[in-house]
Amino acid sequence: MPPPADIVKVAIEWPGAFPKLMEIDQKKPLSAIIKEVCEGWSLGNHENFALQIADSTNFYITEKNRNDIKNGSILRLTTSPYQTALQLHERIQSSSMDAKLEALKDLANASRDITFAQEFINLDGISLLTQMVESGTERYQKLQKIMKPCFGDLLSFTLTAFVELMDHGIVSWDTFSVAFIKKIASYVNKSAMDTAVLQRSLAILESMVLNSQDLYHKVAQEITIGQLIPHLQGTDQDIQTYTIAVINALFLKAPEEKRQEMAHILAQKQLRSIILSNVIRSPTPINDEMAHQLYVLQVLTFNLLEDRMMTKMDPQDQAQRDIIFELRRIAFDVECEPNNSGSIEKRKSMYTRDYKKLGFINHVNPAVDFTQIPPGMLALDNMLYFARHHQDAYIRIVLENSSREDKHECPFGRSSIELTKMLCEILKVGELPSENCHDFHPMFFTHDRSFEEFFCICIQLLNKTWKEMRATSEDFNKVMQVVREQIMRALTLKPNSLDQFKSRLQNLSYTEILKIRQSERMNQEDFQSRPILELREKIQPEIMELIKQQRLNRLCEGTCFRKISSRRRQDKFWYCRLSPNHKVLHYGDLEESPQGEVPHDSLQDKLPVADIKAVITGKDCPHMKEKGALKQNKEVLELAFSVLYESDEYLNFIAPDKHEYCVWTDGLNALLGKEMTSDYTKSDMDTLLSMEMKLRLLDLENIQIPEAPPPIPKEPSNYDFVYDCN
C-alpha cells in the first residue's frame, strides 16, 4: 500500500549527533514537529529551534513553504530565525574585529533567506547596517592603513548583507538618508577601492535610482558620469557591467528634458568609444548580463530620437522650411537667387519642378510630407545629414532619378520618409527596453551618429534595390518589403562595424533575396494533389511521434532555469529534468549555471508525472500574477509556464529562451497525453514532413501524378506464367 500523501520521510541532522530518520505529518503544526524532534534529542525550549533545508541555501522551513519538503530531503535542526537574528544583531556590534568580521560574513549568508531577513529587519537591522556604513570609514581610518584587507572584507560583507536584505522588498528604498547615499557614492568615486565593495556600492546605487524617483535626484547629485567612466577602463567585466547598469538607471529615470543633456555629457566623455574599446573589443567574451546592459544602453540612446520622430513639421516655420531649401540647393547647386529675379510664378514653377525631382509627394509644399508621425521631423533630419555628410552619394541619387523616365524614378523624398519609419520600427524607437533581451548590435557603438549613418547606408541600398527590381511607382511597397528583408537579414549576422554591415548588404542583392525566397519556398513546398495529401496524412502520425520522442529525450537531458528575482545580478538557478522512465520530474537549486550534465543525486526534489494536472502558460501563471513589474514585460510573459499538481500547488518556470519554452511545454503536454501546439513543433513538422515527402517521391521526379488512381487491369485468361517455387 502506498504511504499517505501527507506523510514525508526525511532525515534530520543535529551537530554532534547521528542523523534521525523520521516521518513528518504535513497536517500537524510545524511547532509540534519541532517539539517532537527536540524531545528526541532531550532539548528544552523547543520554541527557540527551527528546521532548515540542509544544503547551501540553508532556507528555513515555515508553514508557507513546508509543502516543498519532499521524500528523502535532509533537514537540519537549528536555532530559530528570531534567535539567530538576535545573536547576529549583537555579534556584529562586537568590539573584537575578528568576531565582527565573522558575524558579518554569517549575516551576509543568512540574509538570503526571507524568514531570517524579516526577523532581522524587525530588530531594526537595516538601520544598524546603514549606521555602520555611515560611521565606518571614520572609525576604521587607522585600520585601513594597518589592516586594509580586513577593512575591505568588513565593508564588503556589510554591503552584501544590506543588498540581500533589501532584495526581499520588505523595506522601502525611500527611507535612506543623504549621509548614507553620500557614503555609498564615495566608495564609487574613490579610484582605489576594494572590488567587492565597489560592486556592492554600484548595485545599491542602481537599485536606489530604479526604485525611487526621490533617491534618483539625490544619487544624481552625488555621482557624475566622469566618476563612473574610469570603472569602464579596467578589465573586470563585473565592475564594467555594474557601471553601465548605473548609467542606464540614471538615463532611464532622468526627466525627459534632462535626457538630451545627459546624452550630450555622455558624448563629451566619449562613453561610446570607451565601451567600444574596453568592453566590446576586449579579449574577454561578453557575458549575458553585459550583453543585456549594452542592449539597454542602445535602446535608451535610440529612444532619444522619439521626440523628433513624433514632432510634426510646421509648414509656417521658416527655419524648418530652410532645411528643405538646403536640400534643394545641395542637390542642384543653386545659387541664392536675388528676390527680384523673375516673377513669383516662375520661381514657384522652378521650385515645384525641383521638388518633384527630389521625390516629394507634395511638389508645391513639401513641408506637408513631414506632418505624418512617425517619422515626423526625424526623416528630414536624416535627409539633411545624408545631403551634408555624404554629398556625392546624395547628388548622384537625386540626379540619377531625375534622368530616368517618370514611372521608373525612385522618389528620394518619399523613400527617405518611409525608410526612416521602417528603421524606427526595426530598432523599436520609443519602446522601453525588455527585461530579458541581449540583442545589442556592436556596429551602433562604432559611430557617434550611428542612426544617421545607418540611414545613409540603407537609403543607398533602397536606390540600388529599386534599380535591380526595375521598379515603378506602383511597386513602391514591394521594394520596401525587399529592403526590410535585406536589412533584417544583414542585422541578424551581427556585423561589428557599419562598413561590415554595408558589405553584408552587398551580398544580399535583389537576385540573392529571390534565390533565398525560392529556396525557402522549395523547402516548404506543399503539393496539393489528392494522392500526395493522402500520403501526407499517412506519414504525419509517424513524424509527430518522432517529434514527441525528441521532446521527451530533451526533457530527460534537463534544463537550467533562472530563479525569479527582483534583481538581475547575483543570479540564482535551478535545474529540472525528466527521469529516463518518464515517470518523475527531478529538480533542485544550483549555485551557478552548470557547464556540463548535472548529476541526479544533486537534484533532491521530485514531482511524479502522475500528479501533474495541467500545464499553464503566459499571464495565467501564478508567478506572473504575483510579479507586478513583470506583468508589463511581454518577453518574460512569453517564456513563463507553470505545472499544476495536487490541490493547488505549482512548479513555476521561466524558460531561458523561446526554444527551451517550446521544448518544455511540448514535452509536458506530451507526458499528459495532450497535443503539442508550439511554433517549434509546427516548424519541425513542416521540415520533417517536407523532407520525408521528397524522399518518398524521389523516384517519381518529373512524372505526372494523376488525380485518380489508374484502373485495375482485367484478370488474365490463364495463370500459366506463374512459376511455382515449391
XYZ file of C-alpha atoms in Angstrom, residues 63 192 207 231 250 263 274 433 454 464 477 520 540 545 570 594 598 626 659 671:
20
model
C 4.209 26.968 7.371
C 41.462 52.582 -5.423
C 18.584 49.861 -7.048
C 35.480 51.932 -13.864
C 20.280 57.284 -14.374
C 23.299 62.246 -23.721
C 35.340 53.763 -24.184
C 13.958 48.001 -23.021
C 22.627 53.543 -40.629
C 20.189 50.123 -55.630
C 5.629 48.879 -51.268
C 12.585 28.667 -48.706
C 2.017 12.735 -40.250
C 5.679 10.514 -32.705
C 23.776 37.553 -8.483
C 26.125 24.284 -14.890
C 24.033 17.796 -13.523
C 2.377 37.962 -8.333
C 13.345 27.367 -27.951
C 3.507 13.462 -20.989
